[in-house]
């Protein structure tokens, strides 16, 4: 089934006729790729097709830019070290309404659009949720008409490719730029200097007064811009994603070359290259590395210089910056921008501290995406001082300012003051990037209602007391274009037939689907769409892994980064317990189920990698045990990425969102699944809480400790051993794993992992196990009554339009950025 797209008046396509498009594709093939049809490879066709559509995007792009300029509109600048875009072709074709015409045009040339679409590499410039959110936001900003630029790094190597060798994760470099990137425009002329190290000199006036500081960096390089247009739904607006690439400054290179220092010249070139070489493949810990701080500063300064240049050329004065620019910090990764803007305003544009500080606070806003202590960024003071000496001085100045305010407010004791400080003083002195981002922003938001409340109570409790009107909530969202219209054309068509077209432009209209939950014939059609999506996934697993899967089984899916707090381990242990039950009670009427796992582990995260191995070990034993009779299968899908998600999400019956309560800031996969008609089994964590409120208690399986209960257990001495001993199923499953039932080649492989559960069980796996297993049996019971299941699934679709990132972006626009949307 293909999604038929309708042309809208806004869209002024010069050439939507497939015949004419076909001629254009041939032209592009000849003159832009340099091939003729007889020798063109499939990649060549892909490039030619993209170029033809890109030309149309460029027209809208220039119009959008001109409109915003002429209106003197306030612009949004979204600074993010990650943009997890995935493929762009389907997005662009579908949003422009040329999918059908392009499909037909290509077919007349003997080219299958789906075949070439599958060749486009994923732009995997992100780790997980935070990066994907940035990509959804870019699309939504273009859709709701917010003039915006995304700023990031054009990593030559994005998120690593994952292979599974003998059950273990193996990381391979990802090379998305191998065949070039037909979407981007290189802007050599748009480049800015970036410095590191060196010294700070003070310039004094004749009467000895300090006039200003001049930073003389030791290393210098260039950040060069690469622009990718981002098309909104119906081509409504086209915004810019500007990614920076590191390049040596030519004179340095030339000097070295001329002096015969070829090695030296090469070294400069490598240094510059290194900055945009690779995405850090961890989403917690591993911080503290010098190259990471260099990357953060590199893209922050380039983006700010760009923003200032644009502002000055239009308005000529930086005092108006907060009225015309909203700069958003996606987590603390660009928090250094706070001090960089201060430096540029004071040292280059000669404003005094107070004015600069006022401008900065009114310009910046910051989103926090995690409360995990190991993911809260901080940098050792000596490293900071060596790399960014002037910024260190500015941090001390800002710190003096906020500590003065704190003391003047008369509401903090010494310990509280020390928690507000930008410098952590106990042990090694470190710069706290979260505190810096908070101090330098007028708005600080969390990404779900629960997460925002926890921010107020935990990491930012003191800063919140000092600045009580800054913290606010903006629950995350996902773009329905990619996560429903494109990835699930079957369901999209079915919804259109039921409730008409309106939901395509106003996702709230999905609520009209609610009454179809009662309609038996609609439920059957819904089930057959789901079935087709499951067959598509089963075919993919067959092709990639040679595993046969029965599409009539319940598809139970957990796809996300592998992390102990996300508790893939809880899911695997439950699979082991279920396996044991099926073997012990063959007479019972078990409901066939396939448990899918997918996700990458940070290369240095030992336990996460071991959990992947365990999933594969358990899969091997269960899948080939004839006693199971195919009632339970476990599949680990390698190299989980955006494109794999687009196939897996529409095929899910059950969505696993089982993090330890209080630890998952929001989750966005949870929203994607619900919107595609999967029921959620989950804890009251992150946005699950709000999903439950939207879909209703009967249409979700909630289990386990709440965030408050988790905190309470932790502080009142939790003893996992008694929880384990109180649960025979859990004890047996742990004993089996621990004793090597699933690892006969290395019986001790999981001993430490299991011992960890007995000893501390920080993530409360044992505490939640029985509740989880019970919830799974309830799932079986509802699944058995299939009309009831599908009624609940339909209600999930009907009631989760609120989780559109268009809603989220409108809230950011109205309540944080002060721009119309
Ligand atoms: C932290 C670090 C620490 C240093 C090493 C590199 C690195 C890379 C990323 C991060 C940030 C991790 C925070 C994060 O990804 N949070 C996720 O954000 C999603 C979007 O708001 C949210 O749905 C997830 O619940 C949350 O885990």
PDB file of C-alpha atoms in Angstrom, residues 211-430:
ATOM      1  CA  UNK A 211      39.691  48.184  29.273  1.00  0.00           C
ATOM      2  CA  UNK A 212      39.324  44.750  27.897  1.00  0.00           C
ATOM      3  CA  UNK A 213      40.712  41.273  27.570  1.00  0.00           C
ATOM      4  CA  UNK A 214      42.205  39.819  24.431  1.00  0.00           C
ATOM      5  CA  UNK A 215      42.465  36.100  24.061  1.00  0.00           C
ATOM      6  CA  UNK A 216      45.480  34.979  22.010  1.00  0.00           C
ATOM      7  CA  UNK A 217      44.765  31.332  21.197  1.00  0.00           C
ATOM      8  CA  UNK A 218      47.655  29.000  20.524  1.00  0.00           C
ATOM      9  CA  UNK A 219      45.860  26.744  18.014  1.00  0.00           C
ATOM     10  CA  UNK A 220      43.557  28.046  15.362  1.00  0.00           C
ATOM     11  CA  UNK A 221      41.415  26.335  12.778  1.00  0.00           C
ATOM     12  CA  UNK A 222      38.330  26.961  10.673  1.00  0.00           C
ATOM     13  CA  UNK A 223      34.758  25.752  10.987  1.00  0.00           C
ATOM     14  CA  UNK A 224      33.193  25.472   7.525  1.00  0.00           C
ATOM     15  CA  UNK A 225      29.419  25.370   7.048  1.00  0.00           C
ATOM     16  CA  UNK A 226      27.478  22.636   5.261  1.00  0.00           C
ATOM     17  CA  UNK A 227      23.777  23.345   4.823  1.00  0.00           C
ATOM     18  CA  UNK A 228      20.937  20.887   4.460  1.00  0.00           C
ATOM     19  CA  UNK A 229      17.437  22.172   3.773  1.00  0.00           C
ATOM     20  CA  UNK A 230      14.718  20.841   6.074  1.00  0.00           C
ATOM     21  CA  UNK A 231      11.267  20.691   4.501  1.00  0.00           C
ATOM     22  CA  UNK A 232       8.113  21.038   6.546  1.00  0.00           C
ATOM     23  CA  UNK A 233       4.850  19.233   5.851  1.00  0.00           C
ATOM     24  CA  UNK A 234       3.325  20.320   2.512  1.00  0.00           C
ATOM     25  CA  UNK A 235       6.523  22.248   1.891  1.00  0.00           C
ATOM     26  CA  UNK A 236       5.153  24.843   4.261  1.00  0.00           C
ATOM     27  CA  UNK A 237       8.561  26.235   5.214  1.00  0.00           C
ATOM     28  CA  UNK A 238      12.099  25.187   4.514  1.00  0.00           C
ATOM     29  CA  UNK A 239      14.615  25.742   7.297  1.00  0.00           C
ATOM     30  CA  UNK A 240      18.355  25.163   7.462  1.00  0.00           C
ATOM     31  CA  UNK A 241      20.383  22.559   9.238  1.00  0.00           C
ATOM     32  CA  UNK A 242      23.899  23.992   9.321  1.00  0.00           C
ATOM     33  CA  UNK A 243      26.604  21.523  10.274  1.00  0.00           C
ATOM     34  CA  UNK A 244      30.218  22.552  10.839  1.00  0.00           C
ATOM     35  CA  UNK A 245      33.259  20.738   9.556  1.00  0.00           C
ATOM     36  CA  UNK A 246      36.799  21.372  10.795  1.00  0.00           C
ATOM     37  CA  UNK A 247      39.434  22.602   8.360  1.00  0.00           C
ATOM     38  CA  UNK A 248      42.975  23.900   8.789  1.00  0.00           C
ATOM     39  CA  UNK A 249      43.547  27.599   8.293  1.00  0.00           C
ATOM     40  CA  UNK A 250      45.396  27.797   5.010  1.00  0.00           C
ATOM     41  CA  UNK A 251      48.119  30.288   5.925  1.00  0.00           C
ATOM     42  CA  UNK A 252      49.300  28.039   8.742  1.00  0.00           C
ATOM     43  CA  UNK A 253      49.387  25.132   6.367  1.00  0.00           C
ATOM     44  CA  UNK A 254      51.148  27.143   3.681  1.00  0.00           C
ATOM     45  CA  UNK A 255      53.723  28.505   6.104  1.00  0.00           C
ATOM     46  CA  UNK A 256      54.525  25.027   7.254  1.00  0.00           C
ATOM     47  CA  UNK A 257      54.696  23.698   3.731  1.00  0.00           C
ATOM     48  CA  UNK A 258      56.881  26.550   2.573  1.00  0.00           C
ATOM     49  CA  UNK A 259      59.181  26.004   5.473  1.00  0.00           C
ATOM     50  CA  UNK A 260      59.499  22.424   4.292  1.00  0.00           C
ATOM     51  CA  UNK A 261      57.621  21.160   7.341  1.00  0.00           C
ATOM     52  CA  UNK A 262      55.324  18.763   5.547  1.00  0.00           C
ATOM     53  CA  UNK A 263      54.712  16.699   8.627  1.00  0.00           C
ATOM     54  CA  UNK A 264      53.821  19.841  10.583  1.00  0.00           C
ATOM     55  CA  UNK A 265      51.381  20.850   7.873  1.00  0.00           C
ATOM     56  CA  UNK A 266      49.807  17.432   7.991  1.00  0.00           C
ATOM     57  CA  UNK A 267      49.539  17.660  11.747  1.00  0.00           C
ATOM     58  CA  UNK A 268      47.568  20.909  11.506  1.00  0.00           C
ATOM     59  CA  UNK A 269      45.306  19.322   8.967  1.00  0.00           C
ATOM     60  CA  UNK A 270      44.702  16.276  11.133  1.00  0.00           C
ATOM     61  CA  UNK A 271      44.021  18.414  14.185  1.00  0.00           C
ATOM     62  CA  UNK A 272      41.309  20.299  12.346  1.00  0.00           C
ATOM     63  CA  UNK A 273      39.910  17.103  10.881  1.00  0.00           C
ATOM     64  CA  UNK A 274      39.731  15.440  14.277  1.00  0.00           C
ATOM     65  CA  UNK A 275      37.120  17.902  15.514  1.00  0.00           C
ATOM     66  CA  UNK A 276      34.476  16.721  13.109  1.00  0.00           C
ATOM     67  CA  UNK A 277      35.777  13.193  12.677  1.00  0.00           C
ATOM     68  CA  UNK A 278      33.519  11.153  14.932  1.00  0.00           C
ATOM     69  CA  UNK A 279      30.422  11.289  17.096  1.00  0.00           C
ATOM     70  CA  UNK A 280      31.013  10.233  20.695  1.00  0.00           C
ATOM     71  CA  UNK A 281      29.150   6.933  20.892  1.00  0.00           C
ATOM     72  CA  UNK A 282      28.162   7.209  24.549  1.00  0.00           C
ATOM     73  CA  UNK A 283      25.142   8.853  26.075  1.00  0.00           C
ATOM     74  CA  UNK A 284      26.476   8.914  29.592  1.00  0.00           C
ATOM     75  CA  UNK A 285      29.839   8.742  31.424  1.00  0.00           C
ATOM     76  CA  UNK A 286      32.902   8.845  29.178  1.00  0.00           C
ATOM     77  CA  UNK A 287      32.729  12.588  29.557  1.00  0.00           C
ATOM     78  CA  UNK A 288      35.838  14.446  30.548  1.00  0.00           C
ATOM     79  CA  UNK A 289      37.674  13.776  27.342  1.00  0.00           C
ATOM     80  CA  UNK A 290      39.488  16.692  25.861  1.00  0.00           C
ATOM     81  CA  UNK A 291      38.337  16.103  22.288  1.00  0.00           C
ATOM     82  CA  UNK A 292      34.734  16.185  23.422  1.00  0.00           C
ATOM     83  CA  UNK A 293      35.171  19.617  25.053  1.00  0.00           C
ATOM     84  CA  UNK A 294      36.937  20.780  21.905  1.00  0.00           C
ATOM     85  CA  UNK A 295      33.968  19.616  19.809  1.00  0.00           C
ATOM     86  CA  UNK A 296      31.557  21.416  22.097  1.00  0.00           C
ATOM     87  CA  UNK A 297      33.430  24.682  21.857  1.00  0.00           C
ATOM     88  CA  UNK A 298      34.120  24.290  18.132  1.00  0.00           C
ATOM     89  CA  UNK A 299      30.478  24.146  17.109  1.00  0.00           C
ATOM     90  CA  UNK A 300      29.308  26.619  19.749  1.00  0.00           C
ATOM     91  CA  UNK A 301      31.658  29.396  18.691  1.00  0.00           C
ATOM     92  CA  UNK A 302      31.102  28.855  14.972  1.00  0.00           C
ATOM     93  CA  UNK A 303      27.330  28.961  15.473  1.00  0.00           C
ATOM     94  CA  UNK A 304      27.470  32.109  17.637  1.00  0.00           C
ATOM     95  CA  UNK A 305      29.754  33.935  15.235  1.00  0.00           C
ATOM     96  CA  UNK A 306      27.351  33.051  12.455  1.00  0.00           C
ATOM     97  CA  UNK A 307      24.322  34.208  14.449  1.00  0.00           C
ATOM     98  CA  UNK A 308      26.018  37.487  15.420  1.00  0.00           C
ATOM     99  CA  UNK A 309      27.114  38.166  11.872  1.00  0.00           C
ATOM    100  CA  UNK A 310      23.583  37.597  10.575  1.00  0.00           C
ATOM    101  CA  UNK A 311      22.094  39.758  13.308  1.00  0.00           C
ATOM    102  CA  UNK A 312      24.539  42.606  12.800  1.00  0.00           C
ATOM    103  CA  UNK A 313      24.118  42.637   9.058  1.00  0.00           C
ATOM    104  CA  UNK A 314      20.360  42.963   9.448  1.00  0.00           C
ATOM    105  CA  UNK A 315      20.019  45.077  12.607  1.00  0.00           C
ATOM    106  CA  UNK A 316      23.453  46.585  13.141  1.00  0.00           C
ATOM    107  CA  UNK A 317      23.322  46.396  16.937  1.00  0.00           C
ATOM    108  CA  UNK A 318      23.656  43.585  19.438  1.00  0.00           C
ATOM    109  CA  UNK A 319      21.432  45.107  22.095  1.00  0.00           C
ATOM    110  CA  UNK A 320      18.443  43.830  20.105  1.00  0.00           C
ATOM    111  CA  UNK A 321      19.767  40.270  19.935  1.00  0.00           C
ATOM    112  CA  UNK A 322      17.268  38.832  22.471  1.00  0.00           C
ATOM    113  CA  UNK A 323      14.365  40.301  20.481  1.00  0.00           C
ATOM    114  CA  UNK A 324      15.478  38.712  17.230  1.00  0.00           C
ATOM    115  CA  UNK A 325      17.210  35.508  18.252  1.00  0.00           C
ATOM    116  CA  UNK A 326      16.308  32.656  20.579  1.00  0.00           C
ATOM    117  CA  UNK A 327      19.274  30.342  21.084  1.00  0.00           C
ATOM    118  CA  UNK A 328      18.340  26.947  22.420  1.00  0.00           C
ATOM    119  CA  UNK A 329      20.801  24.646  24.179  1.00  0.00           C
ATOM    120  CA  UNK A 330      19.978  20.990  23.587  1.00  0.00           C
ATOM    121  CA  UNK A 331      21.298  19.658  26.878  1.00  0.00           C
ATOM    122  CA  UNK A 332      24.555  21.038  28.268  1.00  0.00           C
ATOM    123  CA  UNK A 333      26.653  19.981  25.265  1.00  0.00           C
ATOM    124  CA  UNK A 334      26.556  23.561  23.898  1.00  0.00           C
ATOM    125  CA  UNK A 335      26.527  25.183  27.373  1.00  0.00           C
ATOM    126  CA  UNK A 336      29.955  26.643  26.688  1.00  0.00           C
ATOM    127  CA  UNK A 337      28.059  28.947  24.310  1.00  0.00           C
ATOM    128  CA  UNK A 338      26.917  30.947  27.337  1.00  0.00           C
ATOM    129  CA  UNK A 339      30.496  31.995  28.069  1.00  0.00           C
ATOM    130  CA  UNK A 340      31.363  32.322  24.395  1.00  0.00           C
ATOM    131  CA  UNK A 341      28.533  34.788  23.802  1.00  0.00           C
ATOM    132  CA  UNK A 342      29.726  36.717  26.861  1.00  0.00           C
ATOM    133  CA  UNK A 343      33.270  36.766  25.470  1.00  0.00           C
ATOM    134  CA  UNK A 344      32.149  37.928  22.027  1.00  0.00           C
ATOM    135  CA  UNK A 345      29.912  40.631  23.510  1.00  0.00           C
ATOM    136  CA  UNK A 346      32.560  41.906  25.944  1.00  0.00           C
ATOM    137  CA  UNK A 347      35.916  41.328  24.268  1.00  0.00           C
ATOM    138  CA  UNK A 348      34.954  41.784  20.625  1.00  0.00           C
ATOM    139  CA  UNK A 349      31.889  44.022  20.739  1.00  0.00           C
ATOM    140  CA  UNK A 350      32.996  45.902  23.853  1.00  0.00           C
ATOM    141  CA  UNK A 351      29.865  45.703  25.965  1.00  0.00           C
ATOM    142  CA  UNK A 352      30.219  45.750  29.739  1.00  0.00           C
ATOM    143  CA  UNK A 353      29.631  42.625  31.839  1.00  0.00           C
ATOM    144  CA  UNK A 354      26.160  43.565  33.080  1.00  0.00           C
ATOM    145  CA  UNK A 355      24.833  44.364  29.633  1.00  0.00           C
ATOM    146  CA  UNK A 356      26.370  41.239  28.150  1.00  0.00           C
ATOM    147  CA  UNK A 357      24.982  39.092  30.954  1.00  0.00           C
ATOM    148  CA  UNK A 358      21.504  40.536  30.517  1.00  0.00           C
ATOM    149  CA  UNK A 359      21.576  39.909  26.751  1.00  0.00           C
ATOM    150  CA  UNK A 360      22.815  36.367  27.242  1.00  0.00           C
ATOM    151  CA  UNK A 361      20.172  35.388  29.763  1.00  0.00           C
ATOM    152  CA  UNK A 362      17.400  36.807  27.607  1.00  0.00           C
ATOM    153  CA  UNK A 363      18.722  34.966  24.543  1.00  0.00           C
ATOM    154  CA  UNK A 364      19.477  31.481  25.846  1.00  0.00           C
ATOM    155  CA  UNK A 365      17.147  28.696  26.910  1.00  0.00           C
ATOM    156  CA  UNK A 366      18.213  25.218  27.987  1.00  0.00           C
ATOM    157  CA  UNK A 367      16.612  21.764  27.913  1.00  0.00           C
ATOM    158  CA  UNK A 368      17.751  19.133  30.369  1.00  0.00           C
ATOM    159  CA  UNK A 369      17.440  15.546  29.088  1.00  0.00           C
ATOM    160  CA  UNK A 370      18.708  13.407  31.922  1.00  0.00           C
ATOM    161  CA  UNK A 371      19.111  13.266  35.667  1.00  0.00           C
ATOM    162  CA  UNK A 372      21.587  10.379  35.612  1.00  0.00           C
ATOM    163  CA  UNK A 373      24.549  11.670  37.636  1.00  0.00           C
ATOM    164  CA  UNK A 374      27.093  10.103  35.282  1.00  0.00           C
ATOM    165  CA  UNK A 375      25.571  11.944  32.318  1.00  0.00           C
ATOM    166  CA  UNK A 376      25.720  15.388  33.934  1.00  0.00           C
ATOM    167  CA  UNK A 377      28.625  17.097  32.279  1.00  0.00           C
ATOM    168  CA  UNK A 378      31.472  18.653  34.192  1.00  0.00           C
ATOM    169  CA  UNK A 379      35.025  19.486  33.193  1.00  0.00           C
ATOM    170  CA  UNK A 380      38.164  19.473  35.294  1.00  0.00           C
ATOM    171  CA  UNK A 381      39.216  23.076  35.945  1.00  0.00           C
ATOM    172  CA  UNK A 382      42.851  22.558  34.800  1.00  0.00           C
ATOM    173  CA  UNK A 383      41.711  21.140  31.451  1.00  0.00           C
ATOM    174  CA  UNK A 384      39.207  23.936  30.997  1.00  0.00           C
ATOM    175  CA  UNK A 385      41.797  26.571  31.855  1.00  0.00           C
ATOM    176  CA  UNK A 386      44.332  25.158  29.407  1.00  0.00           C
ATOM    177  CA  UNK A 387      41.899  24.886  26.490  1.00  0.00           C
ATOM    178  CA  UNK A 388      39.728  27.951  27.096  1.00  0.00           C
ATOM    179  CA  UNK A 389      41.564  30.319  29.459  1.00  0.00           C
ATOM    180  CA  UNK A 390      39.358  33.331  28.753  1.00  0.00           C
ATOM    181  CA  UNK A 391      36.192  31.317  29.253  1.00  0.00           C
ATOM    182  CA  UNK A 392      37.476  30.162  32.609  1.00  0.00           C
ATOM    183  CA  UNK A 393      37.807  33.795  33.694  1.00  0.00           C
ATOM    184  CA  UNK A 394      34.288  34.526  32.498  1.00  0.00           C
ATOM    185  CA  UNK A 395      32.962  31.547  34.417  1.00  0.00           C
ATOM    186  CA  UNK A 396      34.528  32.923  37.586  1.00  0.00           C
ATOM    187  CA  UNK A 397      32.895  36.278  36.886  1.00  0.00           C
ATOM    188  CA  UNK A 398      29.465  34.713  36.303  1.00  0.00           C
ATOM    189  CA  UNK A 399      29.922  32.608  39.408  1.00  0.00           C
ATOM    190  CA  UNK A 400      30.689  35.666  41.507  1.00  0.00           C
ATOM    191  CA  UNK A 401      27.503  37.242  40.193  1.00  0.00           C
ATOM    192  CA  UNK A 402      25.165  34.343  40.979  1.00  0.00           C
ATOM    193  CA  UNK A 403      26.736  33.563  44.356  1.00  0.00           C
ATOM    194  CA  UNK A 404      26.240  37.210  45.256  1.00  0.00           C
ATOM    195  CA  UNK A 405      22.566  36.926  44.323  1.00  0.00           C
ATOM    196  CA  UNK A 406      22.260  33.709  46.309  1.00  0.00           C
ATOM    197  CA  UNK A 407      23.823  35.223  49.408  1.00  0.00           C
ATOM    198  CA  UNK A 408      21.781  38.406  49.054  1.00  0.00           C
ATOM    199  CA  UNK A 409      18.572  36.361  48.958  1.00  0.00           C
ATOM    200  CA  UNK A 410      19.370  35.187  52.446  1.00  0.00           C
ATOM    201  CA  UNK A 411      17.796  31.792  51.993  1.00  0.00           C
ATOM    202  CA  UNK A 412      20.775  29.464  51.581  1.00  0.00           C
ATOM    203  CA  UNK A 413      23.226  27.894  53.985  1.00  0.00           C
ATOM    204  CA  UNK A 414      26.848  27.209  53.069  1.00  0.00           C
ATOM    205  CA  UNK A 415      26.210  23.793  51.662  1.00  0.00           C
ATOM    206  CA  UNK A 416      23.375  25.030  49.478  1.00  0.00           C
ATOM    207  CA  UNK A 417      25.526  27.883  48.214  1.00  0.00           C
ATOM    208  CA  UNK A 418      28.210  25.384  47.263  1.00  0.00           C
ATOM    209  CA  UNK A 419      25.658  23.411  45.259  1.00  0.00           C
ATOM    210  CA  UNK A 420      24.678  26.544  43.347  1.00  0.00           C
ATOM    211  CA  UNK A 421      28.293  27.308  42.487  1.00  0.00           C
ATOM    212  CA  UNK A 422      29.442  26.738  38.909  1.00  0.00           C
ATOM    213  CA  UNK A 423      32.532  25.118  40.391  1.00  0.00           C
ATOM    214  CA  UNK A 424      32.363  21.828  42.203  1.00  0.00           C
ATOM    215  CA  UNK A 425      34.835  22.168  45.070  1.00  0.00           C
ATOM    216  CA  UNK A 426      34.857  18.832  46.855  1.00  0.00           C
ATOM    217  CA  UNK A 427      37.646  16.681  45.491  1.00  0.00           C
ATOM    218  CA  UNK A 428      38.918  17.682  42.074  1.00  0.00           C
ATOM    219  CA  UNK A 429      37.644  21.128  41.068  1.00  0.00           C
ATOM    220  CA  UNK A 430      35.298  20.886  38.133  1.00  0.00           C
TER     221      UNK A 430
END
